[in-house]
Amino acid sequence: MIQGLLRWLDDRTGCQAFLREALYEHVPGGSRWRYVWGSTLVFAFVVQTITGLILWAAYSPSSNSAWESVYYIQNEMQGGFWLRGIHHFMAQAMVVLLALHLVQVVWDGAYKAPREVNLWLGLILMQIVLGLSLTGYLLPWDQKGYWATRVATNLMGLVPFVGKSLQDVVVGGKEYGHHTVTRFFALHAGILPALLVFFLVMHIAVFRRHGICAKQPIKRPDQTFWPDQVLKDGVACLAVLAVVLGLNWYFNGADLGAPADGAREYFARPEWYFLYLFQFLKLFEGMGETGELLGAIVIPGAVMGFLFLMPFVGRVRVGHYFNVAFLICVLFGVGVLTFLARWEDQHNVAYQNAVWEGEQNAKLAKKLATYGIPPEGMKLALRNNARALALRTLTETCLRCHTYVDENGHGWNLVETPPEKVGDRPSGGPSAPNLYNFGRRAWVEGLLNKEKIAGDHYFGRTPIKNRDGGMVKYITGTPEDPGFSATYKPEDIPKIAAALAAEGGFQTEDKEPIAAGRALLQNSSGCAMCHEFHGDGSLIGTAPNLTGWGSREWIAGMISNPSHQNYYGHLSANEQTMPAFSASARSANKVPLHPEVIKALAEWLRGEW
Amino acid sequence: MAEKPSSPAKRDAPGAPRPPDGSQRRDFLTRLGAIVVGAVAGLVPLGAAAFTFFDPLRKKPPEKLPPEWIAVAAANQVPDDGFPRRFEVVADLWDQWTFIPQQPIGAVFLIRNKGESKPTAFNVTCPHLGCAVVLAPDQRSFKCPCHNSAFDLQGVTTPDSPSPRAMDELETRISQNGQIEVKYENYYAGIKDKLAKR
């Protein structure tokens, strides 16, 4: 019955012959693992098509809804984390697989006559895949994609004669906006995939015409594609998929930065597989327009052009070995440049700070998005948001003097620039305490540590360091006057820290050390020589008031006016380095901070959002 | 993917269409007609598509361009200490169909040297490839975080800088009510000449 049906269908379509043609391809010398790369690429493309279509079903291409819809896919939709993750990491896997496929083809000499055209078709396919990567990078419309695309499209503008027009057409105008997204989306989801299918069909057709380029000499009996090679291909595809899923798990999903904002600078970096081009451009410093043309267009174009000419080079004696050596050198150069780009960034404090700032902004945008995104989009919603303004104040003002660095050195660092001339003083560097963990036990324990208080993380760069009778001299002590260690034992420090952390509401358990610490803080031959702590108020104005230390109100008050009696009012004018930020205390020609922003800053420092 | 030629035996079967052998002229006209009709049918939609696709090359009406002079700061916010300060440029913005009133469209560095009445303004956009230039940590130069282009405080490229031109200086003036105004403009990146995007 079923056989009859199949025969009926086959009579009218010829599907059996087609299937046989597809499956019983002749594989001289039998199946081999080195033949799997083409199949894995087809597999990757199929995966991209499937995941991409479903992403499309939820994506909204416009400058005020692209980020928003991607946020929604990633964080709200069922399985969106994995769907976008597979699409994101499979795209990267595809680039790696392309490189492997190319190496295998060149190594095995599979580009030589009569397979020249197939090499060219493959190289065109490579360009299309790289185009898909480039366009896909922008679609989330986050800071990373936006700024990288600005660079990429400006490079397009360098093309002689038609560059400017080309740039305008791709960008959809002079400025980046709705039409940049719609055009990139049309390229990414329509035009480029259609071209890819067109060239892929030809690539496979030509491949089948010439058959597999078997590894010589043939030692094993021939086989057919089905089932031996199909099994190997299947295993390879499964391995690729496993790696992709593993990457998504390891990196905790595809990244989504803060929404794109052209008025908010960002350290543009391309996706990792374009980093070598990025680094290559840096080599042409001081050469102006010519250098750029060379680095961005002429030399990469010449390398690509040479790959197209490989079949002809391969005809002459040792030509094949030259081709292989050339490809290996190119890949080695790519590797070195990629490594250099990474290495430079890892040692670039400003870049690391910007990355940290970007993370903070992205975190805030995602947090605010959970309350619902207004119709005008997240960028504008962030614009006047007190928390967003607080983050901006933090990096533009607070972190000019303060640092914010965790135990691993991650965060916002300030480094000293060595003096240019003899006699100059070094510039930059921190001049105020590290704000990381402020108000918590660890911060206090470091403050009360005689090794640390005069260091860069505390008061080592402030005028207070040298103040007679001040905190730094009290903690470090001298042989004549041991200071802190005369009154307190080392085991008292955790108790004092617990009691102070409790003031800010951080340390609510462990009642015992808190109570003990409170008593220690009120010791009138110790802390309570200077600091007020739940006392009668007689010590206000001799040192910062520790009552409520580290609470939101305490920090907000400190930011508002550090010269207030509750804080550092006892210091002389030239010892008071931190300016006031509230409207009432700020000097006349400086813009004060809105109370909501000060409150948001205090909350951020306390890790409340 | 019918790369397999259909069975050749069929081609010579009686009754199968044969290559035309009728009058030469008629044959030519048929071929010409097929080509012309086919080309028109194919090119019209292609032309229509291309025509709309190249819309960005059309000149936009002038009212969609940013206004000429934009106030960016109060005069007393830029003391004559030669130190660069960054200010956002706020103006109405058209993004195709969306009108966004009073929106940051870019930023400038303002520097006023000792004795100068009005500051010099630089667009923060790097003339190399369009990233945003920041003040270097030593505060004595500008630096682009992307490809390490560097400029001194006069906006001039330093010798080891890949940028093909100096930072884009913008015209400034002090308005009657004491505001620093800037003629804000964006320029094409990557080229020697300062070519405005208009």
Tab-separated table of N, CA and C in Angstrom, chain A residues 259-349:
chain	number	residue	atom	x	y	z
A	259	PRO	N	20.888	50.419	25.584
A	259	PRO	CA	20.355	50.841	24.284
A	259	PRO	C	21.260	51.851	23.583
A	260	ALA	N	21.290	51.788	22.259
A	260	ALA	CA	22.156	52.660	21.468
A	260	ALA	C	21.846	54.121	21.745
A	261	ASP	N	22.899	54.916	21.905
A	261	ASP	CA	22.733	56.347	22.140
A	261	ASP	C	23.934	57.060	21.522
A	262	GLY	N	23.667	57.740	20.429
A	262	GLY	CA	24.743	58.397	19.705
A	262	GLY	C	25.387	59.544	20.463
A	263	ALA	N	24.709	60.042	21.507
A	263	ALA	CA	25.269	61.159	22.255
A	263	ALA	C	26.043	60.667	23.475
A	264	ARG	N	26.112	59.358	23.620
A	264	ARG	CA	26.781	58.777	24.778
A	264	ARG	C	27.942	57.940	24.261
A	265	GLU	N	29.185	58.409	24.457
A	265	GLU	CA	30.296	57.713	23.835
A	265	GLU	C	30.476	56.315	24.388
A	266	TYR	N	31.052	55.490	23.541
A	266	TYR	CA	31.252	54.095	23.879
A	266	TYR	C	32.517	53.630	23.181
A	267	PHE	N	33.255	52.753	23.807
A	267	PHE	CA	34.482	52.261	23.199
A	267	PHE	C	34.118	51.197	22.167
A	268	ALA	N	34.038	51.603	20.899
A	268	ALA	CA	33.592	50.672	19.871
A	268	ALA	C	34.617	49.572	19.640
A	269	ARG	N	34.153	48.358	19.667
A	269	ARG	CA	34.978	47.217	19.296
A	269	ARG	C	34.121	46.321	18.423
A	270	PRO	N	34.712	45.773	17.336
A	270	PRO	CA	33.934	44.848	16.517
A	270	PRO	C	33.832	43.489	17.193
A	271	GLU	N	33.023	42.611	16.600
A	271	GLU	CA	32.953	41.237	17.069
A	271	GLU	C	34.360	40.634	16.968
A	272	TRP	N	34.657	39.626	17.798
A	272	TRP	CA	36.051	39.165	17.931
A	272	TRP	C	36.699	38.759	16.612
A	273	TYR	N	35.884	38.207	15.680
A	273	TYR	CA	36.517	37.728	14.446
A	273	TYR	C	36.804	38.860	13.464
A	274	PHE	N	36.460	40.088	13.832
A	274	PHE	CA	36.889	41.234	13.031
A	274	PHE	C	37.966	42.054	13.751
A	275	LEU	N	38.332	41.598	14.949
A	275	LEU	CA	39.302	42.362	15.745
A	275	LEU	C	40.638	42.529	15.015
A	276	TYR	N	41.005	41.524	14.207
A	276	TYR	CA	42.301	41.623	13.527
A	276	TYR	C	42.312	42.795	12.547
A	277	LEU	N	41.158	43.020	11.895
A	277	LEU	CA	41.066	44.165	10.980
A	277	LEU	C	41.160	45.471	11.754
A	278	PHE	N	40.478	45.489	12.898
A	278	PHE	CA	40.505	46.644	13.785
A	278	PHE	C	41.936	46.966	14.215
A	279	GLN	N	42.660	45.913	14.610
A	279	GLN	CA	44.027	46.105	15.076
A	279	GLN	C	44.937	46.498	13.911
A	280	PHE	N	44.647	45.923	12.750
A	280	PHE	CA	45.447	46.187	11.555
A	280	PHE	C	45.420	47.683	11.217
A	281	LEU	N	44.235	48.291	11.388
A	281	LEU	CA	44.086	49.724	11.089
A	281	LEU	C	44.985	50.591	11.953
A	282	LYS	N	45.228	50.124	13.191
A	282	LYS	CA	46.046	50.914	14.112
A	282	LYS	C	47.487	51.017	13.626
A	283	LEU	N	47.893	50.063	12.763
A	283	LEU	CA	49.276	50.060	12.309
A	283	LEU	C	49.577	51.227	11.378
A	284	PHE	N	48.519	51.862	10.836
A	284	PHE	CA	48.765	52.878	9.823
A	284	PHE	C	48.712	54.283	10.401
A	285	GLU	N	49.229	54.427	11.623
A	285	GLU	CA	49.182	55.738	12.255
A	285	GLU	C	50.123	56.707	11.538
A	286	GLY	N	49.679	57.956	11.497
A	286	GLY	CA	50.515	58.993	10.905
A	286	GLY	C	50.526	58.977	9.396
A	287	MET	N	49.706	58.139	8.775
A	287	MET	CA	49.708	58.079	7.319
A	287	MET	C	48.459	58.702	6.715
A	288	GLY	N	47.565	59.167	7.568
A	288	GLY	CA	46.385	59.868	7.089
A	288	GLY	C	45.491	59.001	6.226
A	289	GLU	N	44.896	59.670	5.226
A	289	GLU	CA	43.899	59.019	4.394
A	289	GLU	C	44.473	57.806	3.655
A	290	THR	N	45.707	57.937	3.170
A	290	THR	CA	46.336	56.846	2.438
A	290	THR	C	46.428	55.609	3.323
A	291	GLY	N	46.823	55.817	4.578
A	291	GLY	CA	46.985	54.714	5.504
A	291	GLY	C	45.680	53.968	5.697
A	292	GLU	N	44.622	54.750	5.855
A	292	GLU	CA	43.321	54.117	6.064
A	292	GLU	C	42.895	53.301	4.864
A	293	LEU	N	43.103	53.890	3.695
A	293	LEU	CA	42.733	53.213	2.457
A	293	LEU	C	43.504	51.900	2.338
A	294	LEU	N	44.797	51.974	2.661
A	294	LEU	CA	45.636	50.780	2.623
A	294	LEU	C	45.150	49.738	3.618
A	295	GLY	N	44.960	50.164	4.863
A	295	GLY	CA	44.677	49.233	5.946
A	295	GLY	C	43.284	48.651	5.878
A	296	ALA	N	42.322	49.449	5.402
A	296	ALA	CA	40.936	48.991	5.467
A	296	ALA	C	40.489	48.372	4.151
A	297	ILE	N	41.047	48.817	3.052
A	297	ILE	CA	40.500	48.373	1.776
A	297	ILE	C	41.550	47.690	0.898
A	298	VAL	N	42.688	48.360	0.660
A	298	VAL	CA	43.620	47.841	-0.346
A	298	VAL	C	44.249	46.514	0.080
A	299	ILE	N	44.841	46.489	1.283
A	299	ILE	CA	45.551	45.268	1.685
A	299	ILE	C	44.588	44.099	1.946
A	300	PRO	N	43.496	44.307	2.735
A	300	PRO	CA	42.560	43.186	2.876
A	300	PRO	C	41.996	42.747	1.532
A	301	GLY	N	41.750	43.716	0.634
A	301	GLY	CA	41.242	43.370	-0.692
A	301	GLY	C	42.264	42.566	-1.485
A	302	ALA	N	43.546	42.937	-1.344
A	302	ALA	CA	44.591	42.217	-2.075
A	302	ALA	C	44.715	40.788	-1.564
A	303	VAL	N	44.619	40.615	-0.244
A	303	VAL	CA	44.705	39.261	0.317
A	303	VAL	C	43.564	38.410	-0.217
A	304	MET	N	42.354	38.997	-0.188
A	304	MET	CA	41.190	38.279	-0.689
A	304	MET	C	41.374	37.985	-2.180
A	305	GLY	N	41.885	38.978	-2.913
A	305	GLY	CA	42.119	38.803	-4.345
A	305	GLY	C	43.087	37.647	-4.601
A	306	PHE	N	44.112	37.551	-3.766
A	306	PHE	CA	45.069	36.467	-3.952
A	306	PHE	C	44.402	35.107	-3.762
A	307	LEU	N	43.483	35.027	-2.767
A	307	LEU	CA	42.800	33.751	-2.546
A	307	LEU	C	42.053	33.335	-3.811
A	308	PHE	N	41.480	34.333	-4.518
A	308	PHE	CA	40.775	34.031	-5.748
A	308	PHE	C	41.739	33.507	-6.832
A	309	LEU	N	42.986	33.955	-6.769
A	309	LEU	CA	43.950	33.583	-7.818
A	309	LEU	C	44.695	32.276	-7.506
A	310	MET	N	44.427	31.710	-6.344
A	310	MET	CA	45.168	30.506	-5.929
A	310	MET	C	45.180	29.390	-6.972
A	311	PRO	N	44.041	29.121	-7.660
A	311	PRO	CA	44.085	28.030	-8.644
A	311	PRO	C	45.159	28.243	-9.698
A	312	PHE	N	45.401	29.499	-10.090
A	312	PHE	CA	46.409	29.755	-11.119
A	312	PHE	C	47.810	29.630	-10.547
A	313	VAL	N	47.970	30.135	-9.332
A	313	VAL	CA	49.272	29.993	-8.682
A	313	VAL	C	49.582	28.513	-8.491
A	314	GLY	N	48.540	27.748	-8.181
A	314	GLY	CA	48.720	26.321	-7.908
A	314	GLY	C	49.205	25.541	-9.114
A	315	ARG	N	49.093	26.105	-10.325
A	315	ARG	CA	49.494	25.377	-11.523
A	315	ARG	C	51.010	25.295	-11.656
A	316	VAL	N	51.700	26.367	-11.231
A	316	VAL	CA	53.149	26.361	-11.415
A	316	VAL	C	53.790	25.467	-10.360
A	317	ARG	N	55.051	25.139	-10.599
A	317	ARG	CA	55.761	24.274	-9.674
A	317	ARG	C	55.821	24.930	-8.292
A	318	VAL	N	55.695	24.188	-7.245
A	318	VAL	CA	55.658	24.610	-5.841
A	318	VAL	C	54.587	25.674	-5.571
A	319	GLY	N	53.748	25.952	-6.580
A	319	GLY	CA	52.676	26.938	-6.381
A	319	GLY	C	51.737	26.518	-5.269
A	320	HIS	N	51.429	25.213	-5.252
A	320	HIS	CA	50.516	24.727	-4.220
A	320	HIS	C	51.089	24.979	-2.826
A	321	TYR	N	52.395	24.705	-2.706
A	321	TYR	CA	53.003	24.908	-1.379
A	321	TYR	C	53.022	26.381	-1.013
A	322	PHE	N	53.178	27.209	-2.043
A	322	PHE	CA	53.122	28.643	-1.776
A	322	PHE	C	51.737	29.030	-1.259
A	323	ASN	N	50.701	28.511	-1.902
A	323	ASN	CA	49.334	28.803	-1.471
A	323	ASN	C	49.100	28.399	-0.019
A	324	VAL	N	49.527	27.188	0.298
A	324	VAL	CA	49.324	26.694	1.663
A	324	VAL	C	50.079	27.592	2.645
A	325	ALA	N	51.329	27.913	2.282
A	325	ALA	CA	52.135	28.752	3.175
A	325	ALA	C	51.486	30.132	3.319
A	326	PHE	N	50.979	30.664	2.200
A	326	PHE	CA	50.336	31.974	2.249
A	326	PHE	C	49.137	31.957	3.196
A	327	LEU	N	48.290	30.949	3.046
A	327	LEU	CA	47.096	30.885	3.888
A	327	LEU	C	47.480	30.752	5.360
A	328	ILE	N	48.492	29.930	5.625
A	328	ILE	CA	48.917	29.754	7.017
A	328	ILE	C	49.462	31.072	7.568
A	329	CYS	N	50.234	31.790	6.745
A	329	CYS	CA	50.766	33.076	7.200
A	329	CYS	C	49.641	34.058	7.488
A	330	VAL	N	48.650	34.105	6.586
A	330	VAL	CA	47.516	35.017	6.806
A	330	VAL	C	46.816	34.670	8.111
A	331	LEU	N	46.538	33.375	8.303
A	331	LEU	CA	45.826	32.979	9.520
A	331	LEU	C	46.665	33.252	10.757
A	332	PHE	N	47.968	33.055	10.629
A	332	PHE	CA	48.849	33.344	11.752
A	332	PHE	C	48.815	34.842	12.064
A	333	GLY	N	48.898	35.671	11.010
A	333	GLY	CA	48.821	37.116	11.197
A	333	GLY	C	47.517	37.521	11.853
A	334	VAL	N	46.427	36.920	11.393
A	334	VAL	CA	45.118	37.205	11.977
A	334	VAL	C	45.133	36.873	13.464
A	335	GLY	N	45.717	35.713	13.778
A	335	GLY	CA	45.792	35.304	15.176
A	335	GLY	C	46.599	36.284	16.016
A	336	VAL	N	47.740	36.682	15.496
A	336	VAL	CA	48.610	37.601	16.245
A	336	VAL	C	47.907	38.944	16.449
A	337	LEU	N	47.284	39.464	15.389
A	337	LEU	CA	46.609	40.758	15.504
A	337	LEU	C	45.447	40.688	16.495
A	338	THR	N	44.713	39.566	16.448
A	338	THR	CA	43.598	39.406	17.382
A	338	THR	C	44.117	39.398	18.809
A	339	PHE	N	45.201	38.643	19.011
A	339	PHE	CA	45.785	38.581	20.350
A	339	PHE	C	46.246	39.967	20.793
A	340	LEU	N	46.898	40.697	19.892
A	340	LEU	CA	47.395	42.034	20.236
A	340	LEU	C	46.242	42.973	20.618
A	341	ALA	N	45.158	42.892	19.854
A	341	ALA	CA	43.998	43.752	20.142
A	341	ALA	C	43.474	43.468	21.542
A	342	ARG	N	43.360	42.164	21.859
A	342	ARG	CA	42.882	41.764	23.178
A	342	ARG	C	43.845	42.231	24.272
A	343	TRP	N	45.118	42.011	23.992
A	343	TRP	CA	46.146	42.313	24.997
A	343	TRP	C	46.158	43.805	25.297
A	344	GLU	N	46.101	44.619	24.231
A	344	GLU	CA	46.114	46.066	24.437
A	344	GLU	C	44.915	46.506	25.263
A	345	ASP	N	43.753	45.938	24.943
A	345	ASP	CA	42.545	46.328	25.676
A	345	ASP	C	42.613	45.908	27.140
A	346	GLN	N	43.223	44.742	27.366
A	346	GLN	CA	43.291	44.289	28.754
A	346	GLN	C	44.222	45.158	29.587
A	347	HIS	N	45.134	45.848	28.916
A	347	HIS	CA	46.059	46.708	29.643
A	347	HIS	C	45.694	48.171	29.517
A	348	ASN	N	44.526	48.438	28.953
A	348	ASN	CA	44.073	49.807	28.777
A	348	ASN	C	43.040	50.114	29.859
A	349	VAL	N	43.470	50.856	30.881
A	349	VAL	CA	42.595	51.112	32.026
A	349	VAL	C	41.342	51.855	31.586
